[in-house]
Coordinates of C-alpha atoms and ligand atoms in Angstrom, one line a residue:
M25 CA -2.6 25.2 -13.6
A26 CA -2.3 23.0 -10.6
S27 CA -0.1 20.5 -12.2
L28 CA 2.2 23.1 -13.6
I29 CA 3.0 25.0 -10.4
A30 CA 3.1 21.4 -9.0
S31 CA 6.1 20.0 -10.9
S32 CA 9.0 19.3 -9.0
V33 CA 11.3 21.8 -10.2
A34 CA 12.2 25.2 -9.0
A35 CA 12.6 27.9 -11.5
T36 CA 16.1 27.6 -12.3
L37 CA 17.1 25.2 -15.1
L38 CA 20.1 24.0 -16.9
A39 CA 21.8 26.9 -18.6
A40 CA 19.1 27.6 -21.1
H41 CA 20.8 29.5 -23.7
V42 CA 18.1 29.0 -26.3
A43 CA 20.1 29.2 -29.5
Q44 CA 18.3 29.4 -32.7
A45 CA 20.2 26.9 -34.4
Q46 CA 20.2 23.2 -33.9
P47 CA 22.6 20.6 -35.7
A48 CA 21.7 18.2 -38.2
V49 CA 21.5 14.8 -36.5
S50 CA 21.6 11.3 -37.4
L51 CA 19.0 9.1 -35.8
L52 CA 18.5 5.3 -35.5
I53 CA 15.1 5.7 -37.1
D54 CA 16.7 7.0 -40.2
T55 CA 18.3 3.5 -40.4
G56 CA 15.3 1.3 -40.9
Y57 CA 13.8 1.3 -37.3
A58 CA 10.2 2.2 -37.1
S59 CA 9.4 5.9 -37.3
S60 CA 5.7 5.7 -37.6
G61 CA 2.8 3.4 -36.5
P62 CA 2.5 1.5 -33.2
L63 CA 5.3 1.7 -30.5
H64 CA 6.3 -1.6 -28.8
V65 CA 8.6 -0.5 -25.9
A66 CA 6.8 -2.6 -23.2
S67 CA 7.2 -5.9 -25.0
I68 CA 11.0 -4.8 -25.7
L69 CA 11.7 -4.3 -22.0
P70 CA 12.0 -7.8 -20.7
A71 CA 14.9 -8.2 -23.3
V72 CA 16.5 -4.9 -22.0
S73 CA 16.3 -6.1 -18.4
A74 CA 17.7 -9.4 -19.4
R75 CA 20.9 -7.8 -20.9
K76 CA 21.1 -5.5 -17.9
G77 CA 20.8 -8.2 -15.6
Q78 CA 18.1 -6.3 -13.6
T79 CA 14.9 -5.0 -14.2
F80 CA 15.0 -1.7 -16.2
H81 CA 12.0 0.7 -15.2
F82 CA 11.2 3.0 -17.9
G83 CA 8.0 5.3 -17.2
S84 CA 6.3 8.6 -16.8
T85 CA 4.5 10.7 -14.2
Y86 CA 0.9 9.9 -13.6
D87 CA -2.1 11.5 -11.5
T88 CA -5.5 10.2 -11.3
T89 CA -7.0 13.6 -12.1
E90 CA -5.1 13.9 -15.4
A91 CA -7.3 13.6 -18.5
P92 CA -7.5 11.7 -20.9
Q93 CA -7.5 8.5 -18.9
S94 CA -8.1 6.2 -21.9
W95 CA -4.8 7.5 -23.3
F96 CA -3.1 6.8 -20.1
D97 CA -4.6 3.4 -20.0
T98 CA -3.1 2.5 -23.4
M99 CA 0.3 4.1 -22.8
F100 CA 1.0 2.7 -19.4
E101 CA 0.5 -0.7 -21.0
S102 CA 2.3 -0.4 -24.3
F103 CA 5.0 2.2 -23.7
F104 CA 5.7 3.4 -20.1
K105 CA 6.0 0.4 -17.7
H106 CA 6.9 2.6 -14.6
V107 CA 4.8 5.1 -12.6
V108 CA 5.6 8.2 -10.6
S109 CA 2.9 10.1 -9.0
E110 CA 3.5 13.9 -10.2
N111 CA 1.9 15.3 -7.1
G112 CA 0.2 12.6 -5.0
C113 CA 3.3 11.7 -2.9
K114 CA 4.6 15.0 -1.9
W115 CA 4.1 16.4 1.7
D116 CA 1.0 18.6 1.2
A117 CA -1.0 15.7 -0.1
T118 CA 0.2 13.1 2.3
E119 CA 0.2 14.9 5.5
P120 CA -2.4 17.6 5.3
E121 CA -2.9 18.0 8.9
Q122 CA 0.1 17.3 11.2
G123 CA 0.2 13.7 12.2
V124 CA -2.5 12.6 9.9
S125 CA -1.5 10.5 7.0
N126 CA -3.3 10.6 3.8
L127 CA -2.0 8.3 1.2
T128 CA -5.0 8.2 -1.0
E129 CA -3.8 9.8 -4.1
C130 CA -0.3 8.4 -3.7
Q131 CA -1.7 4.9 -3.4
A132 CA -4.2 5.4 -6.2
C133 CA -1.3 6.1 -8.5
H134 CA 0.4 3.1 -7.0
S135 CA -2.8 0.7 -7.8
F136 CA -2.7 2.3 -11.3
A137 CA 0.8 1.0 -11.8
T138 CA 0.0 -2.3 -10.0
A139 CA -3.0 -3.0 -12.1
R140 CA -1.0 -2.8 -15.2
G141 CA 1.9 -4.7 -14.2
N142 CA 3.9 -1.5 -13.9
S143 CA 6.4 -0.7 -10.8
F144 CA 6.1 2.5 -8.9
R145 CA 8.7 5.1 -7.8
G146 CA 8.2 7.5 -4.7
H147 CA 8.4 11.2 -5.3
N148 CA 9.0 12.7 -2.6
T149 CA 9.1 12.8 1.3
F150 CA 10.8 16.0 1.5
W151 CA 11.1 19.3 -0.6
H152 CA 10.9 23.0 0.2
Q153 CA 7.9 23.3 -2.3
Q154 CA 4.5 21.9 -2.1
M155 CA 4.7 21.8 1.8
P156 CA 1.6 21.4 4.0
A157 CA 0.0 24.5 5.3
W158 CA 0.9 23.8 8.8
L159 CA 4.8 23.9 7.8
P160 CA 6.6 25.9 8.7
G161 CA 5.1 26.0 12.2
N162 CA 5.7 26.9 15.7
F163 CA 8.2 24.2 16.3
T164 CA 11.6 24.0 17.8
A165 CA 14.6 22.6 15.7
S166 CA 14.6 19.3 18.0
E167 CA 10.8 18.9 17.4
L168 CA 11.4 19.2 13.7
V169 CA 14.6 16.9 13.4
G170 CA 13.6 14.6 16.3
N171 CA 9.8 14.0 15.6
I172 CA 8.2 15.9 12.5
I173 CA 10.6 14.8 9.7
P174 CA 11.0 11.2 10.8
Q175 CA 7.3 10.6 11.6
H176 CA 6.4 12.0 8.1
V177 CA 8.9 10.0 6.2
K178 CA 8.1 6.8 8.4
Q179 CA 4.4 7.0 7.6
E180 CA 4.7 7.8 4.1
I181 CA 7.6 5.3 3.1
G182 CA 6.1 2.6 5.4
G183 CA 2.6 3.3 4.3
M184 CA 3.6 2.7 0.7
G185 CA 5.2 -0.5 1.2
P186 CA 8.5 -2.2 0.2
S187 CA 7.6 -2.6 -3.6
V188 CA 8.4 1.1 -4.3
T189 CA 11.6 0.8 -6.6
S190 CA 13.0 4.1 -5.2
W191 CA 12.3 7.3 -3.2
D192 CA 13.4 10.8 -3.7
V193 CA 14.0 11.3 0.2
V194 CA 15.2 14.8 -0.3
N195 CA 14.3 16.8 -3.4
E196 CA 16.5 19.8 -4.6
V197 CA 18.5 20.3 -1.4
V198 CA 21.7 21.4 -3.3
G199 CA 22.2 25.0 -4.2
D200 CA 23.1 26.1 -7.7
N201 CA 26.3 27.5 -6.6
A202 CA 27.5 24.6 -4.7
T203 CA 31.2 24.5 -5.3
T204 CA 34.0 22.3 -3.9
G205 CA 35.3 23.5 -0.5
M206 CA 31.8 24.8 0.8
T207 CA 30.7 23.4 4.0
A208 CA 28.0 21.2 3.5
L209 CA 25.5 23.6 5.0
Q210 CA 26.7 26.2 2.5
C211 CA 25.7 23.9 -0.3
V212 CA 22.1 23.8 0.7
L213 CA 19.5 25.6 -1.3
S214 CA 16.8 27.9 -0.2
K215 CA 17.6 27.2 3.4
A216 CA 15.3 29.9 4.5
D217 CA 12.4 28.1 2.6
W218 CA 12.7 24.8 4.3
P219 CA 10.1 24.0 7.1
T220 CA 12.8 25.6 9.6
V221 CA 11.2 29.0 10.1
T222 CA 9.1 29.8 13.2
A223 CA 5.6 31.0 12.7
D224 CA 5.8 33.6 15.5
G225 CA 7.0 36.3 12.8
S226 CA 10.7 36.1 14.0
G227 CA 11.6 34.4 10.8
I228 CA 14.5 32.6 12.5
P229 CA 16.1 29.7 10.8
L230 CA 15.7 26.7 13.0
V231 CA 18.3 24.3 11.1
K232 CA 21.8 25.2 11.5
D233 CA 23.2 21.9 10.5
L234 CA 22.3 19.0 8.1
S235 CA 20.3 17.0 10.6
F236 CA 17.1 17.3 8.7
I237 CA 18.5 15.5 6.0
Y238 CA 20.0 13.0 8.3
A239 CA 16.8 12.8 9.9
A240 CA 15.0 12.0 6.5
F241 CA 17.4 9.6 5.3
S242 CA 18.0 7.7 8.6
T243 CA 14.4 7.2 8.8
A244 CA 13.8 6.3 5.2
F245 CA 16.6 3.7 5.5
A246 CA 15.2 2.3 8.2
T247 CA 11.7 2.0 6.9
A248 CA 12.1 1.4 3.0
G249 CA 12.1 -2.0 1.5
P250 CA 15.4 -3.8 1.2
N251 CA 15.7 -3.1 -2.5
T252 CA 14.3 0.3 -2.5
R253 CA 16.9 3.0 -3.7
L254 CA 17.0 6.3 -1.8
A255 CA 17.9 9.3 -3.8
V256 CA 19.0 12.7 -3.5
N257 CA 17.3 14.1 -6.4
D258 CA 18.3 17.3 -7.9
Y259 CA 18.2 19.5 -11.3
N260 CA 21.2 20.9 -13.3
T261 CA 23.1 17.4 -12.5
G262 CA 24.9 14.9 -14.6
G263 CA 28.1 16.5 -15.6
Q264 CA 31.5 16.9 -13.6
D265 CA 30.6 19.5 -11.1
A266 CA 30.2 20.0 -7.4
K267 CA 26.5 19.9 -7.6
T268 CA 26.4 16.6 -9.3
E269 CA 28.9 14.9 -6.7
L270 CA 26.2 15.5 -4.1
A271 CA 23.3 13.9 -6.1
I272 CA 22.3 10.6 -7.5
G273 CA 18.8 11.2 -9.1
F274 CA 19.4 13.5 -12.1
Q275 CA 16.2 15.2 -12.9
S276 CA 17.3 16.2 -16.4
H277 CA 15.1 19.2 -17.3
L278 CA 16.9 20.1 -20.4
T279 CA 16.9 22.4 -23.2
A280 CA 17.8 21.5 -26.9
A281 CA 20.6 23.9 -27.1
V282 CA 24.4 23.5 -26.6
G283 CA 24.9 24.1 -22.9
G284 CA 21.4 23.0 -22.2
F285 CA 22.1 19.4 -21.8
Y286 CA 25.0 17.2 -20.8
T287 CA 26.9 15.3 -23.3
K288 CA 26.9 11.6 -23.4
S289 CA 30.6 11.4 -22.3
E290 CA 30.0 13.6 -19.3
L291 CA 26.9 11.5 -18.3
A292 CA 29.0 8.4 -18.8
T293 CA 31.6 9.7 -16.6
T294 CA 29.2 10.7 -13.9
F295 CA 27.8 7.3 -13.8
S296 CA 30.8 5.3 -13.8
T297 CA 32.1 7.6 -10.9
L298 CA 29.0 6.3 -9.0
A299 CA 29.2 2.9 -10.0
K300 CA 32.9 2.8 -8.7
L301 CA 31.5 4.0 -5.2
G302 CA 28.8 1.3 -5.3
V303 CA 26.0 3.9 -6.0
E304 CA 23.3 3.8 -8.3
A305 CA 22.2 6.7 -10.8
M306 CA 19.0 7.4 -12.1
I307 CA 17.2 9.8 -14.6
T308 CA 14.2 10.9 -12.7
E309 CA 12.3 13.9 -14.6
M310 CA 13.5 14.1 -18.1
D311 CA 11.9 16.5 -20.4
I312 CA 13.6 18.8 -23.3
E313 CA 12.4 22.3 -24.2
L314 CA 12.3 23.2 -27.8
A315 CA 12.8 26.6 -29.2
T316 CA 10.5 25.9 -31.9
N317 CA 8.2 22.7 -32.8
S318 CA 10.1 22.4 -36.2
T319 CA 11.1 19.1 -37.7
A320 CA 14.8 20.0 -37.0
F321 CA 14.3 20.6 -33.5
L322 CA 12.0 17.6 -33.2
R323 CA 15.0 15.5 -34.5
Y324 CA 17.5 17.3 -32.2
Q325 CA 15.1 16.5 -29.2
A326 CA 15.2 12.7 -30.5
A327 CA 18.9 12.7 -30.4
I328 CA 19.2 14.0 -27.1
W329 CA 16.6 11.8 -25.6
G330 CA 18.6 8.9 -27.3
D331 CA 21.9 10.0 -26.0
Y332 CA 20.5 10.2 -22.3
L333 CA 18.8 6.8 -22.7
D334 CA 21.9 5.0 -24.1
A335 CA 24.1 6.6 -21.2
C336 CA 21.8 4.9 -18.8
L337 CA 21.4 1.7 -20.6
Y338 CA 25.0 1.2 -21.2
A339 CA 25.9 2.0 -17.7
S340 CA 26.0 -0.7 -15.2
N341 CA 24.4 1.2 -12.3
C342 CA 21.4 2.9 -14.3
N343 CA 18.1 1.0 -14.1
E344 CA 15.3 3.6 -14.0
F345 CA 14.5 6.3 -16.4
I346 CA 11.5 8.6 -15.9
N347 CA 10.0 11.1 -18.4
W348 CA 8.5 14.1 -16.7
D349 CA 5.0 14.5 -17.9
P350 CA 3.8 12.0 -20.5
R351 CA 2.6 14.5 -23.3
D352 CA 3.0 18.1 -24.2
D353 CA -0.2 19.6 -23.4
L354 CA 0.2 18.2 -19.7
S355 CA 3.9 19.4 -19.5
W356 CA 4.8 21.7 -16.7
R357 CA 7.1 23.5 -19.1
G358 CA 4.0 24.4 -21.2
L359 CA 2.5 23.3 -24.8
P360 CA 4.8 25.5 -26.7
A361 CA 8.0 24.0 -25.2
A362 CA 7.1 20.8 -26.9
A363 CA 9.3 19.2 -24.0
T364 CA 7.9 15.5 -23.9
L365 CA 7.9 12.5 -25.9
F366 CA 4.0 12.9 -27.1
D367 CA 2.6 15.8 -28.8
G368 CA -0.6 17.9 -27.5
E369 CA -2.9 15.3 -28.9
G370 CA -0.8 12.4 -27.6
N371 CA 0.7 11.4 -30.6
P372 CA 4.4 9.9 -30.6
K373 CA 7.0 12.4 -31.8
P374 CA 10.4 11.4 -33.1
A375 CA 11.8 11.2 -29.7
A376 CA 9.2 8.5 -28.8
Y377 CA 10.1 6.3 -31.9
E378 CA 14.0 7.0 -31.2
V379 CA 13.6 5.9 -27.6
A380 CA 11.9 2.9 -28.9
A381 CA 14.6 2.3 -31.5
R382 CA 17.5 2.7 -28.8
F383 CA 15.7 0.1 -26.6
E384 CA 15.6 -2.4 -29.5
N385 CA 19.3 -1.7 -30.4
F386 CA 20.3 -2.4 -26.7
A387 CA 18.0 -5.6 -26.3
A388 CA 19.5 -7.1 -29.4
G389 CA 22.9 -6.9 -28.0
K390 CA 24.3 -4.2 -30.2
P391 CA 27.3 -1.9 -29.2
E392 CA 26.6 1.5 -27.8
P393 CA 25.6 4.0 -30.4
C394 CA 27.7 7.1 -30.8
S395 CA 26.7 10.6 -29.4
T396 CA 24.2 11.6 -32.0
S397 CA 23.2 14.9 -30.1
S398 CA 26.7 16.2 -31.2
G399 CA 25.4 16.4 -35.0
T400 CA 26.4 14.5 -38.0
S401 CA 30.0 16.3 -38.3
V402 CA 31.1 14.3 -35.2
C403 CA 28.6 11.1 -35.2
K404 CA 26.8 9.3 -38.0
L405 CA 24.5 6.3 -37.1
S406 CA 24.5 3.2 -38.9
R407 CA 22.6 -0.1 -38.3
H408 CA 25.2 -2.5 -37.1
Ligands
NAG29 C1 -7.3 12.7 1.4 O1 -6.9 13.2 0.0 C2 -7.9 13.0 -0.8 C3 -7.4 13.4 -2.1 O2 -6.3 12.9 -2.6 C4 -9.2 13.7 -0.4 O3 -10.1 13.6 -1.3 C5 -9.6 13.0 1.0 O4 -10.6 13.8 1.4 C6 -8.5 13.1 2.0 N1 -9.0 12.6 3.3 C7 -8.9 13.0 4.4 C8 -9.3 12.3 5.6 O5 -8.4 14.4 4.6
NAG30 C1 25.7 31.0 -3.3 O1 26.8 30.8 -2.2 C2 27.0 32.0 -1.3 C3 28.0 31.3 -0.4 O2 29.4 31.0 -0.9 C4 25.8 32.3 -0.6 O3 26.1 33.5 0.1 C5 24.9 32.8 -1.5 O4 23.6 33.1 -1.0 C6 24.7 31.6 -2.6 N1 23.4 31.9 -3.4 C7 22.4 31.2 -3.9 C8 21.5 31.7 -4.8 O5 22.4 30.0 -3.3
NAG31 C1 4.6 29.0 20.0 O1 4.9 28.0 21.0 C2 5.1 28.5 22.3 C3 5.5 27.2 23.2 O2 4.5 26.3 23.1 C4 4.1 29.4 22.8 O3 4.3 30.0 24.0 C5 3.8 30.5 21.6 O4 2.7 31.1 22.0 C6 3.5 29.9 20.4 N1 3.4 30.9 19.3 C7 2.4 30.8 18.5 C8 2.5 31.8 17.4 O5 1.6 30.1 18.1
NAG32 C1 3.9 20.4 -33.0 O1 3.3 20.1 -34.3 C2 2.7 19.0 -34.3 C3 2.2 19.0 -35.7 O2 2.1 20.0 -36.5 C4 1.3 19.4 -33.5 O3 0.5 18.3 -33.6 C5 1.8 19.5 -32.1 O4 0.5 19.8 -31.1 C6 2.6 20.7 -32.0 N1 3.1 21.0 -30.7 C7 3.3 22.2 -30.2 C8 3.9 22.1 -28.6 O5 3.2 23.1 -30.7

């Protein structure tokens, strides 16, 4: 299925030791917040933003080709208020022929957002997957860095205009085994897969330094609106490690298992490190794979989602939170993974109610809840 291949992530995910056990967790929805019935996140978000002192953007992926449209219409009014095009803004869609801009699908997603009073985030200008067929081509390194990359980034970011909240300028450039002390180039993932190889069969990588990243970023910086955030977006990030040090967009494709997600305190440390540098953090592609679709795992999923959302809400520099794929039947991780907030029929799961409860708690000025994904032996929630 196109949308599965088309998801923004490579095969490697955060250490997925899928343990069969899951801790008993305590949730806000156990304490009197709604755990059934309608969800009112959209109406709570203005109060969330008021407490943050900045608009808080909470949303999900969307593509015009995804059915059922009526469900999207409802959910992007009442629950999600921020839109990311899952595939429509990638290089293969936006520059199918060299030098020919096609923003049709990217703009259609933007229009879908605007028509519902939602904001829009850009994903992505530069990635080693979903490249147009003409890349890699018969280009020199100087053509690539001096012309092809800048002209693509400029036509896309310029064409979409200054209202885009943030752009993933480079996506998944940092290798999994990046360690402190490596040269910057050593940290680059899948160098041979970048549009860097000649088409004449020689297979010689053209780019021997980070000039391609510099070309993308300097063009994005010159082209984007003054309030648009520019991100290095990457997976397996959030903790205290070398890979995380190079990213600011935390994809957060998680697994409900110890080691399959970062703890709230790890996230808080990472976000505050960035805040001290004057840099923003964002959760860009959250989903959580489950071993089974049992009540206990659905509760574990709700606890992890709640912890990630709280980590972002209570950080001074985190104002975008994106859920990757809005419902289980549309998830790139597959229906059995039950990795999203809404089930295969589009009904809210405990995680969706827990997210609403965390927003309500924050909007009401309450203190930060404890780390519920650690289990009830460590943390029990009560209504303050
Ligand atoms: C632009 O892309 C859309 C799909 O998003 C396609 O229908 C259309 O034919 C393309 N236009 C051109 C001129 O290639
Ligand atoms: C890991 O890093 C080493 C260099 O230290 C490199 O030779 C190797 O190819 C890298 N592996 C991957 C999967 O990136
Ligand atoms: C690549 O470009 C060079 C110089 O323009 C040309 O001589 C060569 O034939 C081209 N190779 C291919 C495979 O198109
Ligand atoms: C999980 O179970 C619920 C209710 O039994 C069902 O509606 C949903 O489709 C299931 N999801 C998956 C991924 O099996």
